[in-house]
Amino acid sequence: YAEKAKDASDKADAAIKAVEPVTEEELTAITEDITLPKEIENMDGVTVTWTSSDETVISTEGVVTRPAAGEEDAVVDLTVTITVPGAVRDQIRSKSYVVTVKAEAKPITLESIAVTAPTKTEYTVGEELDLAGMKVTAKYSDGSTEDIAVTDCEVSGYDKTKTGEQTVTVTYEGKTNTFKVTVKEAAATPKLPY
C-alpha cells in the first residue's frame, strides 16, 4: 500500500503543477478570459475543481468580467483543488492564486484641436483663402497629439467679398479652433496722364 500511496501522492504533486492557469506575470494584469483546466492529460481519474472568491469577476469556467473604466482593478482569489484517488485514501492538493483583473481602459477621446494659421493671412477682395502652411493638431485625453490633414477638416467663415478682419473656423470631429485673416480693398489703379 505504501508504494501505491506514494504513487498517488506523486501524481497529485504533478497534477497541481500541471493546471497553472497563467504565468506569474499574467496574474497581475488579467484583461481577458483565462483557461482553467478541468482535467489533466494522461491522468485519468483525477478531479480538478476551481473556486473563485468573486465569480462576478472570474467565474469557475475562467470567464473574466473586467471592472468598468474608472473603477478599481479587481483582486480575486482563484483556488484549484486536485483529487487523486488513492488505494488507501485520496490525495488532495490545493493551490491558490491571487489574480488582478484590470479595469476597462478609459476610452481615448479627442479633447481639442490647435490650429497654426496658414502662411498667408492678408488678402485682397476677391482672393480665395489659401490654406498653405496651416497646421492642425489634435489633442487627446491620454495626452497624445496627432497632426491632422487639413483636408480632413472643415474650414468656414471666410468671405472673399467682405473687407476687414475675419475669423476663420477650423472644425475636426466636432472640435473647433479659429484664426484671423484680413481682407483689404483692391488698390485703385492710378490713371496715367496722356
CSV table of N, CA, C and O in Angstrom, one decimal, residues 49-163:
chain,number,residue,atom,x,y,z
A,49,THR,N,-11.0,20.9,-9.5
A,49,THR,CA,-12.1,21.8,-9.1
A,49,THR,C,-11.6,23.2,-8.9
A,49,THR,O,-10.6,23.3,-8.2
A,50,TRP,N,-12.2,24.2,-9.5
A,50,TRP,CA,-11.8,25.6,-9.3
A,50,TRP,C,-12.9,26.3,-8.4
A,50,TRP,O,-14.1,26.1,-8.6
A,51,THR,N,-12.4,27.2,-7.6
A,51,THR,CA,-13.3,28.1,-6.9
A,51,THR,C,-12.7,29.5,-7.0
A,51,THR,O,-11.5,29.7,-7.2
A,52,SER,N,-13.6,30.5,-7.0
A,52,SER,CA,-13.3,31.9,-7.2
A,52,SER,C,-13.9,32.7,-6.0
A,52,SER,O,-15.0,32.5,-5.6
A,53,SER,N,-13.1,33.6,-5.5
A,53,SER,CA,-13.6,34.4,-4.4
A,53,SER,C,-14.6,35.4,-4.9
A,53,SER,O,-15.4,36.0,-4.1
A,54,ASP,N,-14.7,35.7,-6.2
A,54,ASP,CA,-15.7,36.6,-6.8
A,54,ASP,C,-16.0,36.1,-8.2
A,54,ASP,O,-15.4,36.5,-9.1
A,55,GLU,N,-17.0,35.3,-8.3
A,55,GLU,CA,-17.4,34.8,-9.6
A,55,GLU,C,-18.0,35.8,-10.5
A,55,GLU,O,-18.2,35.5,-11.7
A,56,THR,N,-18.3,37.0,-10.0
A,56,THR,CA,-18.8,38.1,-10.9
A,56,THR,C,-17.6,38.7,-11.7
A,56,THR,O,-17.8,39.3,-12.7
A,57,VAL,N,-16.4,38.4,-11.2
A,57,VAL,CA,-15.2,38.9,-11.9
A,57,VAL,C,-14.5,37.8,-12.7
A,57,VAL,O,-14.2,37.9,-13.9
A,58,ILE,N,-14.3,36.6,-12.0
A,58,ILE,CA,-13.7,35.4,-12.7
A,58,ILE,C,-14.6,34.3,-12.3
A,58,ILE,O,-14.6,33.9,-11.1
A,59,SER,N,-15.3,33.7,-13.3
A,59,SER,CA,-16.1,32.5,-13.0
A,59,SER,C,-15.2,31.3,-12.8
A,59,SER,O,-14.1,31.3,-13.2
A,60,THR,N,-15.8,30.2,-12.4
A,60,THR,CA,-15.1,28.9,-12.2
A,60,THR,C,-14.8,28.3,-13.6
A,60,THR,O,-14.1,27.3,-13.7
A,61,GLU,N,-15.4,28.9,-14.7
A,61,GLU,CA,-15.1,28.5,-16.0
A,61,GLU,C,-14.0,29.3,-16.7
A,61,GLU,O,-13.7,29.1,-17.8
A,62,GLY,N,-13.5,30.4,-15.9
A,62,GLY,CA,-12.5,31.2,-16.5
A,62,GLY,C,-13.0,32.4,-17.2
A,62,GLY,O,-12.2,33.2,-17.8
A,63,VAL,N,-14.3,32.7,-17.2
A,63,VAL,CA,-14.8,33.9,-17.8
A,63,VAL,C,-14.5,35.1,-17.0
A,63,VAL,O,-14.9,35.1,-15.8
A,64,VAL,N,-13.9,36.1,-17.6
A,64,VAL,CA,-13.5,37.3,-16.9
A,64,VAL,C,-14.4,38.4,-17.3
A,64,VAL,O,-14.7,38.7,-18.5
A,65,THR,N,-14.9,39.1,-16.3
A,65,THR,CA,-15.7,40.4,-16.4
A,65,THR,C,-14.9,41.5,-15.8
A,65,THR,O,-14.8,41.5,-14.6
A,66,ARG,N,-14.3,42.4,-16.6
A,66,ARG,CA,-13.5,43.4,-16.1
A,66,ARG,C,-14.3,44.5,-15.4
A,66,ARG,O,-15.4,44.8,-15.9
A,67,PRO,N,-13.8,45.1,-14.4
A,67,PRO,CA,-14.5,46.3,-13.8
A,67,PRO,C,-14.6,47.4,-14.8
A,67,PRO,O,-13.7,47.5,-15.7
A,68,ALA,N,-15.6,48.3,-14.7
A,68,ALA,CA,-15.8,49.3,-15.7
A,68,ALA,C,-14.6,50.4,-15.6
A,68,ALA,O,-13.9,50.5,-14.6
A,69,ALA,N,-14.5,51.1,-16.7
A,69,ALA,CA,-13.5,52.2,-16.7
A,69,ALA,C,-13.7,53.1,-15.6
A,69,ALA,O,-14.8,53.5,-15.3
A,70,GLY,N,-12.6,53.5,-14.9
A,70,GLY,CA,-12.7,54.4,-13.8
A,70,GLY,C,-12.9,53.7,-12.4
A,70,GLY,O,-12.6,54.3,-11.4
A,71,GLU,N,-13.2,52.4,-12.5
A,71,GLU,CA,-13.3,51.6,-11.2
A,71,GLU,C,-11.9,51.1,-10.9
A,71,GLU,O,-11.0,51.0,-11.8
A,72,GLU,N,-11.7,50.6,-9.7
A,72,GLU,CA,-10.5,50.0,-9.2
A,72,GLU,C,-10.4,48.6,-9.9
A,72,GLU,O,-11.4,48.0,-10.2
A,73,ASP,N,-9.1,48.2,-10.1
A,73,ASP,CA,-8.9,46.8,-10.6
A,73,ASP,C,-9.4,45.9,-9.5
A,73,ASP,O,-9.5,46.2,-8.4
A,74,ALA,N,-9.9,44.7,-10.0
A,74,ALA,CA,-10.4,43.7,-9.0
A,74,ALA,C,-9.4,42.6,-8.7
A,74,ALA,O,-8.6,42.2,-9.6
A,75,VAL,N,-9.3,42.3,-7.4
A,75,VAL,CA,-8.4,41.2,-7.0
A,75,VAL,C,-9.3,40.0,-6.6
A,75,VAL,O,-10.2,40.2,-5.8
A,76,VAL,N,-8.9,38.9,-7.1
A,76,VAL,CA,-9.7,37.7,-6.9
A,76,VAL,C,-8.8,36.5,-6.5
A,76,VAL,O,-7.7,36.4,-7.1
A,77,ASP,N,-9.2,35.7,-5.6
A,77,ASP,CA,-8.5,34.5,-5.2
A,77,ASP,C,-9.1,33.4,-6.0
A,77,ASP,O,-10.3,33.1,-5.8
A,78,LEU,N,-8.3,32.7,-6.8
A,78,LEU,CA,-8.7,31.5,-7.5
A,78,LEU,C,-8.0,30.4,-6.8
A,78,LEU,O,-6.8,30.4,-6.6
A,79,THR,N,-8.8,29.3,-6.5
A,79,THR,CA,-8.2,28.1,-5.9
A,79,THR,C,-8.5,26.9,-6.7
A,79,THR,O,-9.7,26.7,-7.1
A,80,VAL,N,-7.5,26.1,-6.9
A,80,VAL,CA,-7.7,24.8,-7.6
A,80,VAL,C,-7.5,23.7,-6.6
A,80,VAL,O,-6.6,23.8,-5.8
A,81,THR,N,-8.3,22.7,-6.7
A,81,THR,CA,-8.2,21.6,-5.8
A,81,THR,C,-8.1,20.3,-6.7
A,81,THR,O,-9.0,20.1,-7.6
A,82,ILE,N,-7.1,19.6,-6.5
A,82,ILE,CA,-6.8,18.3,-7.3
A,82,ILE,C,-7.1,17.1,-6.3
A,82,ILE,O,-6.6,17.1,-5.2
A,83,THR,N,-7.9,16.2,-6.8
A,83,THR,CA,-8.1,15.0,-6.0
A,83,THR,C,-7.6,13.8,-6.9
A,83,THR,O,-8.1,13.6,-8.0
A,84,VAL,N,-6.7,13.0,-6.3
A,84,VAL,CA,-6.2,11.8,-6.9
A,84,VAL,C,-6.7,10.6,-6.1
A,84,VAL,O,-6.3,10.5,-4.9
A,85,PRO,N,-7.4,9.7,-6.7
A,85,PRO,CA,-7.9,8.6,-5.9
A,85,PRO,C,-6.7,7.7,-5.5
A,85,PRO,O,-5.8,7.5,-6.3
A,86,GLY,N,-6.7,7.3,-4.2
A,86,GLY,CA,-5.6,6.5,-3.7
A,86,GLY,C,-6.1,5.2,-3.3
A,86,GLY,O,-7.3,5.0,-3.1
A,87,ALA,N,-5.2,4.2,-3.1
A,87,ALA,CA,-5.5,2.9,-2.7
A,87,ALA,C,-6.1,2.9,-1.3
A,87,ALA,O,-7.1,2.1,-1.0
A,88,VAL,N,-5.5,3.7,-0.4
A,88,VAL,CA,-6.0,3.7,1.0
A,88,VAL,C,-6.9,5.0,1.2
A,88,VAL,O,-7.9,4.9,1.7
A,89,ARG,N,-6.3,6.1,0.7
A,89,ARG,CA,-7.1,7.4,0.8
A,89,ARG,C,-6.7,8.3,-0.3
A,89,ARG,O,-5.7,8.1,-0.9
A,90,ASP,N,-7.7,9.2,-0.7
A,90,ASP,CA,-7.4,10.1,-1.8
A,90,ASP,C,-6.3,11.1,-1.4
A,90,ASP,O,-6.2,11.5,-0.2
A,91,GLN,N,-5.6,11.5,-2.4
A,91,GLN,CA,-4.6,12.5,-2.2
A,91,GLN,C,-5.2,13.8,-2.7
A,91,GLN,O,-5.6,13.9,-3.9
A,92,ILE,N,-5.2,14.9,-1.9
A,92,ILE,CA,-5.8,16.1,-2.2
A,92,ILE,C,-4.7,17.2,-2.1
A,92,ILE,O,-4.0,17.3,-1.2
A,93,ARG,N,-4.7,18.0,-3.2
A,93,ARG,CA,-3.8,19.2,-3.2
A,93,ARG,C,-4.6,20.4,-3.6
A,93,ARG,O,-5.4,20.3,-4.5
A,94,SER,N,-4.3,21.5,-3.0
A,94,SER,CA,-4.9,22.8,-3.4
A,94,SER,C,-3.8,23.8,-3.5
A,94,SER,O,-2.8,23.8,-2.9
A,95,LYS,N,-4.1,24.8,-4.4
A,95,LYS,CA,-3.2,25.9,-4.6
A,95,LYS,C,-4.1,27.1,-4.9
A,95,LYS,O,-5.0,27.0,-5.7
A,96,SER,N,-3.7,28.2,-4.3
A,96,SER,CA,-4.5,29.5,-4.6
A,96,SER,C,-3.6,30.4,-5.4
A,96,SER,O,-2.4,30.5,-5.2
A,97,TYR,N,-4.3,31.2,-6.2
A,97,TYR,CA,-3.6,32.3,-7.0
A,97,TYR,C,-4.4,33.6,-6.7
A,97,TYR,O,-5.6,33.6,-6.7
A,98,VAL,N,-3.6,34.6,-6.4
A,98,VAL,CA,-4.2,35.9,-6.2
A,98,VAL,C,-4.1,36.6,-7.6
A,98,VAL,O,-3.0,36.8,-8.1
A,99,VAL,N,-5.2,36.9,-8.2
A,99,VAL,CA,-5.3,37.4,-9.6
A,99,VAL,C,-5.8,38.8,-9.6
A,99,VAL,O,-6.8,39.1,-8.9
A,100,THR,N,-5.2,39.7,-10.4
A,100,THR,CA,-5.7,41.0,-10.5
A,100,THR,C,-6.3,41.2,-11.9
A,100,THR,O,-5.6,40.9,-12.9
A,101,VAL,N,-7.6,41.5,-11.9
A,101,VAL,CA,-8.3,41.8,-13.2
A,101,VAL,C,-8.3,43.3,-13.4
A,101,VAL,O,-8.8,44.0,-12.6
A,102,LYS,N,-7.7,43.7,-14.5
A,102,LYS,CA,-7.6,45.1,-14.8
A,102,LYS,C,-8.9,45.7,-15.2
A,102,LYS,O,-9.7,45.1,-15.9
A,103,ALA,N,-9.2,46.9,-14.7
A,103,ALA,CA,-10.4,47.6,-15.1
A,103,ALA,C,-10.3,48.0,-16.6
A,103,ALA,O,-9.2,48.1,-17.1
A,104,GLU,N,-11.5,48.1,-17.2
A,104,GLU,CA,-11.5,48.5,-18.6
A,104,GLU,C,-10.8,49.9,-18.7
A,104,GLU,O,-10.8,50.7,-17.8
A,105,ALA,N,-10.1,50.0,-19.8
A,105,ALA,CA,-9.4,51.3,-20.1
A,105,ALA,C,-10.4,52.4,-20.4
A,105,ALA,O,-11.4,52.1,-21.0
A,106,LYS,N,-10.1,53.6,-20.0
A,106,LYS,CA,-10.9,54.7,-20.3
A,106,LYS,C,-10.7,54.9,-21.8
A,106,LYS,O,-9.6,54.9,-22.3
A,107,PRO,N,-11.8,55.2,-22.5
A,107,PRO,CA,-11.6,55.4,-24.0
A,107,PRO,C,-10.9,56.7,-24.2
A,107,PRO,O,-11.0,57.7,-23.5
A,108,ILE,N,-10.0,56.7,-25.2
A,108,ILE,CA,-9.3,57.9,-25.6
A,108,ILE,C,-10.1,58.7,-26.4
A,108,ILE,O,-10.7,58.3,-27.4
A,109,THR,N,-10.3,60.0,-26.0
A,109,THR,CA,-11.2,60.9,-26.8
A,109,THR,C,-10.5,62.1,-27.2
A,109,THR,O,-9.5,62.5,-26.6
A,110,LEU,N,-11.0,62.7,-28.3
A,110,LEU,CA,-10.4,64.0,-28.8
A,110,LEU,C,-10.9,65.1,-27.8
A,110,LEU,O,-12.1,65.2,-27.6
A,111,GLU,N,-9.9,65.8,-27.3
A,111,GLU,CA,-10.3,66.9,-26.3
A,111,GLU,C,-10.3,68.3,-27.0
A,111,GLU,O,-11.1,69.1,-26.7
A,112,SER,N,-9.4,68.5,-27.9
A,112,SER,CA,-9.3,69.8,-28.6
A,112,SER,C,-8.5,69.7,-29.8
A,112,SER,O,-7.8,68.7,-30.0
A,113,ILE,N,-8.5,70.8,-30.6
A,113,ILE,CA,-7.6,70.9,-31.7
A,113,ILE,C,-6.8,72.3,-31.6
A,113,ILE,O,-7.4,73.3,-31.1
A,114,ALA,N,-5.6,72.3,-32.0
A,114,ALA,CA,-4.8,73.5,-32.1
A,114,ALA,C,-4.6,73.8,-33.5
A,114,ALA,O,-4.4,72.9,-34.3
A,115,VAL,N,-4.7,75.1,-33.9
A,115,VAL,CA,-4.5,75.5,-35.3
A,115,VAL,C,-3.4,76.5,-35.4
A,115,VAL,O,-3.4,77.5,-34.7
A,116,THR,N,-2.5,76.2,-36.3
A,116,THR,CA,-1.5,77.2,-36.7
A,116,THR,C,-2.0,77.8,-38.0
A,116,THR,O,-2.3,77.1,-38.9
A,117,ALA,N,-2.1,79.1,-38.0
A,117,ALA,CA,-2.7,79.8,-39.1
A,117,ALA,C,-1.9,79.6,-40.4
A,117,ALA,O,-0.7,79.3,-40.3
A,118,PRO,N,-2.5,79.6,-41.5
A,118,PRO,CA,-1.8,79.5,-42.8
A,118,PRO,C,-0.7,80.6,-42.9
A,118,PRO,O,-0.8,81.6,-42.2
A,119,THR,N,0.2,80.4,-43.8
A,119,THR,CA,1.2,81.4,-44.1
A,119,THR,C,0.6,82.7,-44.5
A,119,THR,O,1.1,83.8,-44.0
A,120,LYS,N,-0.3,82.7,-45.3
A,120,LYS,CA,-1.0,83.9,-45.8
A,120,LYS,C,-2.2,84.3,-45.0
A,120,LYS,O,-3.1,83.5,-44.9
A,121,THR,N,-2.2,85.5,-44.4
A,121,THR,CA,-3.4,85.9,-43.6
A,121,THR,C,-3.9,87.3,-44.1
A,121,THR,O,-4.8,87.8,-43.5
A,122,GLU,N,-3.2,87.9,-45.1
A,122,GLU,CA,-3.6,89.2,-45.7
A,122,GLU,C,-4.1,88.9,-47.1
A,122,GLU,O,-3.4,88.3,-47.9
A,123,TYR,N,-5.3,89.4,-47.4
A,123,TYR,CA,-5.9,89.1,-48.7
A,123,TYR,C,-6.5,90.4,-49.3
A,123,TYR,O,-6.8,91.4,-48.5
A,124,THR,N,-6.7,90.4,-50.6
A,124,THR,CA,-7.3,91.5,-51.3
A,124,THR,C,-8.7,90.9,-51.7
A,124,THR,O,-8.9,89.7,-51.9
A,125,VAL,N,-9.7,91.8,-51.7
A,125,VAL,CA,-11.1,91.4,-52.0
A,125,VAL,C,-11.0,90.6,-53.3
A,125,VAL,O,-10.4,90.9,-54.2
A,126,GLY,N,-11.8,89.4,-53.2
A,126,GLY,CA,-11.8,88.5,-54.4
A,126,GLY,C,-10.9,87.4,-54.3
A,126,GLY,O,-11.1,86.4,-55.1
A,127,GLU,N,-9.9,87.4,-53.5
A,127,GLU,CA,-8.9,86.3,-53.4
A,127,GLU,C,-9.5,85.1,-52.6
A,127,GLU,O,-10.1,85.3,-51.6
A,128,GLU,N,-9.1,83.9,-53.1
A,128,GLU,CA,-9.6,82.7,-52.4
A,128,GLU,C,-8.7,82.5,-51.2
A,128,GLU,O,-7.5,82.9,-51.2
A,129,LEU,N,-9.2,81.9,-50.2
A,129,LEU,CA,-8.5,81.5,-49.0
A,129,LEU,C,-7.4,80.5,-49.4
A,129,LEU,O,-7.7,79.5,-50.0
A,130,ASP,N,-6.2,80.8,-48.9
A,130,ASP,CA,-5.0,79.9,-49.2
A,130,ASP,C,-4.6,79.2,-47.9
A,130,ASP,O,-4.1,79.9,-47.0
A,131,LEU,N,-4.8,77.9,-47.8
A,131,LEU,CA,-4.5,77.2,-46.5
A,131,LEU,C,-3.1,76.7,-46.4
A,131,LEU,O,-2.7,76.0,-45.5
A,132,ALA,N,-2.2,77.0,-47.4
A,132,ALA,CA,-0.8,76.5,-47.4
A,132,ALA,C,-0.2,77.0,-46.1
A,132,ALA,O,-0.3,78.1,-45.7
A,133,GLY,N,0.5,76.0,-45.4
A,133,GLY,CA,1.2,76.3,-44.2
A,133,GLY,C,0.3,76.2,-42.9
A,133,GLY,O,0.8,76.2,-41.8
A,134,MET,N,-1.0,76.0,-43.1
A,134,MET,CA,-1.8,75.8,-41.9
A,134,MET,C,-1.5,74.4,-41.3
A,134,MET,O,-1.4,73.4,-42.1
A,135,LYS,N,-1.5,74.3,-40.0
A,135,LYS,CA,-1.3,73.1,-39.3
A,135,LYS,C,-2.4,72.9,-38.3
A,135,LYS,O,-2.7,73.8,-37.6
A,136,VAL,N,-3.0,71.6,-38.3
A,136,VAL,CA,-4.0,71.3,-37.3
A,136,VAL,C,-3.5,70.1,-36.5
A,136,VAL,O,-3.0,69.1,-37.0
A,137,THR,N,-3.5,70.3,-35.1
A,137,THR,CA,-3.0,69.2,-34.2
A,137,THR,C,-4.1,68.8,-33.3
A,137,THR,O,-4.7,69.7,-32.6
A,138,ALA,N,-4.4,67.6,-33.3
A,138,ALA,CA,-5.5,67.0,-32.4
A,138,ALA,C,-4.8,66.7,-31.0
A,138,ALA,O,-3.7,66.2,-31.0
A,139,LYS,N,-5.5,67.0,-29.9
A,139,LYS,CA,-5.0,66.7,-28.6
A,139,LYS,C,-6.0,65.7,-28.0
A,139,LYS,O,-7.2,66.0,-27.9
A,140,TYR,N,-5.5,64.6,-27.5
A,140,TYR,CA,-6.4,63.5,-27.0
A,140,TYR,C,-6.3,63.4,-25.4
A,140,TYR,O,-5.4,63.9,-24.8
A,141,SER,N,-7.3,62.8,-24.9
A,141,SER,CA,-7.5,62.6,-23.4
A,141,SER,C,-6.3,61.9,-22.7
A,141,SER,O,-6.1,62.1,-21.5
A,142,ASP,N,-5.5,61.1,-23.5
A,142,ASP,CA,-4.4,60.4,-22.9
A,142,ASP,C,-3.1,61.2,-22.9
A,142,ASP,O,-2.0,60.8,-22.6
A,143,GLY,N,-3.2,62.5,-23.4
A,143,GLY,CA,-2.1,63.4,-23.5
A,143,GLY,C,-1.4,63.3,-24.8
A,143,GLY,O,-0.5,64.1,-25.1
A,144,SER,N,-1.8,62.4,-25.7
A,144,SER,CA,-1.1,62.3,-27.0
A,144,SER,C,-1.6,63.4,-28.0
A,144,SER,O,-2.7,63.9,-27.8
A,145,THR,N,-0.8,63.6,-29.0
A,145,THR,CA,-1.2,64.6,-30.0
A,145,THR,C,-1.0,63.9,-31.4
A,145,THR,O,-0.3,62.9,-31.5
A,146,GLU,N,-1.7,64.4,-32.4
A,146,GLU,CA,-1.6,63.9,-33.8
A,146,GLU,C,-1.8,65.0,-34.7
A,146,GLU,O,-2.8,65.8,-34.6
A,147,ASP,N,-0.9,65.1,-35.7
A,147,ASP,CA,-1.2,66.1,-36.8
A,147,ASP,C,-2.3,65.6,-37.7
A,147,ASP,O,-2.3,64.4,-38.0
A,148,ILE,N,-3.2,66.5,-38.0
A,148,ILE,CA,-4.4,66.2,-38.8
A,148,ILE,C,-4.2,66.8,-40.2
A,148,ILE,O,-3.9,68.0,-40.3
A,149,ALA,N,-4.5,66.0,-41.2
A,149,ALA,CA,-4.5,66.6,-42.6
A,149,ALA,C,-5.6,67.7,-42.7
A,149,ALA,O,-6.7,67.5,-42.3
A,150,VAL,N,-5.1,68.8,-43.3
A,150,VAL,CA,-6.1,69.9,-43.4
A,150,VAL,C,-7.3,69.5,-44.2
A,150,VAL,O,-8.4,70.0,-44.0
A,151,THR,N,-7.1,68.6,-45.2
A,151,THR,CA,-8.2,68.1,-46.0
A,151,THR,C,-9.2,67.4,-45.2
A,151,THR,O,-10.4,67.2,-45.6
A,152,ASP,N,-8.9,66.9,-44.0
A,152,ASP,CA,-9.8,66.2,-43.1
A,152,ASP,C,-10.6,67.2,-42.2
A,152,ASP,O,-11.5,66.7,-41.4
A,153,CYS,N,-10.4,68.4,-42.4
A,153,CYS,CA,-11.0,69.5,-41.5
A,153,CYS,C,-12.0,70.3,-42.4
A,153,CYS,O,-11.9,70.4,-43.6
A,154,GLU,N,-13.0,70.8,-41.7
A,154,GLU,CA,-13.9,71.8,-42.3
A,154,GLU,C,-13.4,73.2,-42.0
A,154,GLU,O,-13.1,73.5,-40.8
A,155,VAL,N,-13.3,74.0,-43.0
A,155,VAL,CA,-12.9,75.4,-42.8
A,155,VAL,C,-14.0,76.3,-43.2
A,155,VAL,O,-14.5,76.2,-44.3
A,156,SER,N,-14.4,77.2,-42.3
A,156,SER,CA,-15.6,78.1,-42.6
A,156,SER,C,-15.4,79.5,-42.1
A,156,SER,O,-14.5,79.7,-41.2
A,157,GLY,N,-16.2,80.4,-42.6
A,157,GLY,CA,-16.1,81.8,-42.0
A,157,GLY,C,-15.4,82.8,-42.9
A,157,GLY,O,-15.4,84.0,-42.6
A,158,TYR,N,-14.8,82.3,-44.0
A,158,TYR,CA,-14.1,83.3,-44.9
A,158,TYR,C,-15.0,83.8,-46.0
A,158,TYR,O,-15.7,83.0,-46.6
A,159,ASP,N,-15.1,85.1,-46.1
A,159,ASP,CA,-15.9,85.7,-47.2
A,159,ASP,C,-15.0,86.6,-48.0
A,159,ASP,O,-14.6,87.7,-47.5
A,160,LYS,N,-14.7,86.2,-49.2
A,160,LYS,CA,-13.7,87.0,-50.1
A,160,LYS,C,-14.3,88.3,-50.6
A,160,LYS,O,-13.6,89.1,-51.1
A,161,THR,N,-15.6,88.5,-50.3
A,161,THR,CA,-16.2,89.8,-50.8
A,161,THR,C,-16.3,90.8,-49.6
A,161,THR,O,-16.7,91.9,-49.9
A,162,LYS,N,-16.0,90.4,-48.4
A,162,LYS,CA,-16.1,91.3,-47.3
A,162,LYS,C,-14.8,91.8,-46.8
A,162,LYS,O,-13.9,91.0,-46.5
A,163,THR,N,-14.6,93.1,-46.6
A,163,THR,CA,-13.4,93.7,-46.2
A,163,THR,C,-13.3,93.7,-44.6
A,163,THR,O,-14.3,93.6,-44.0
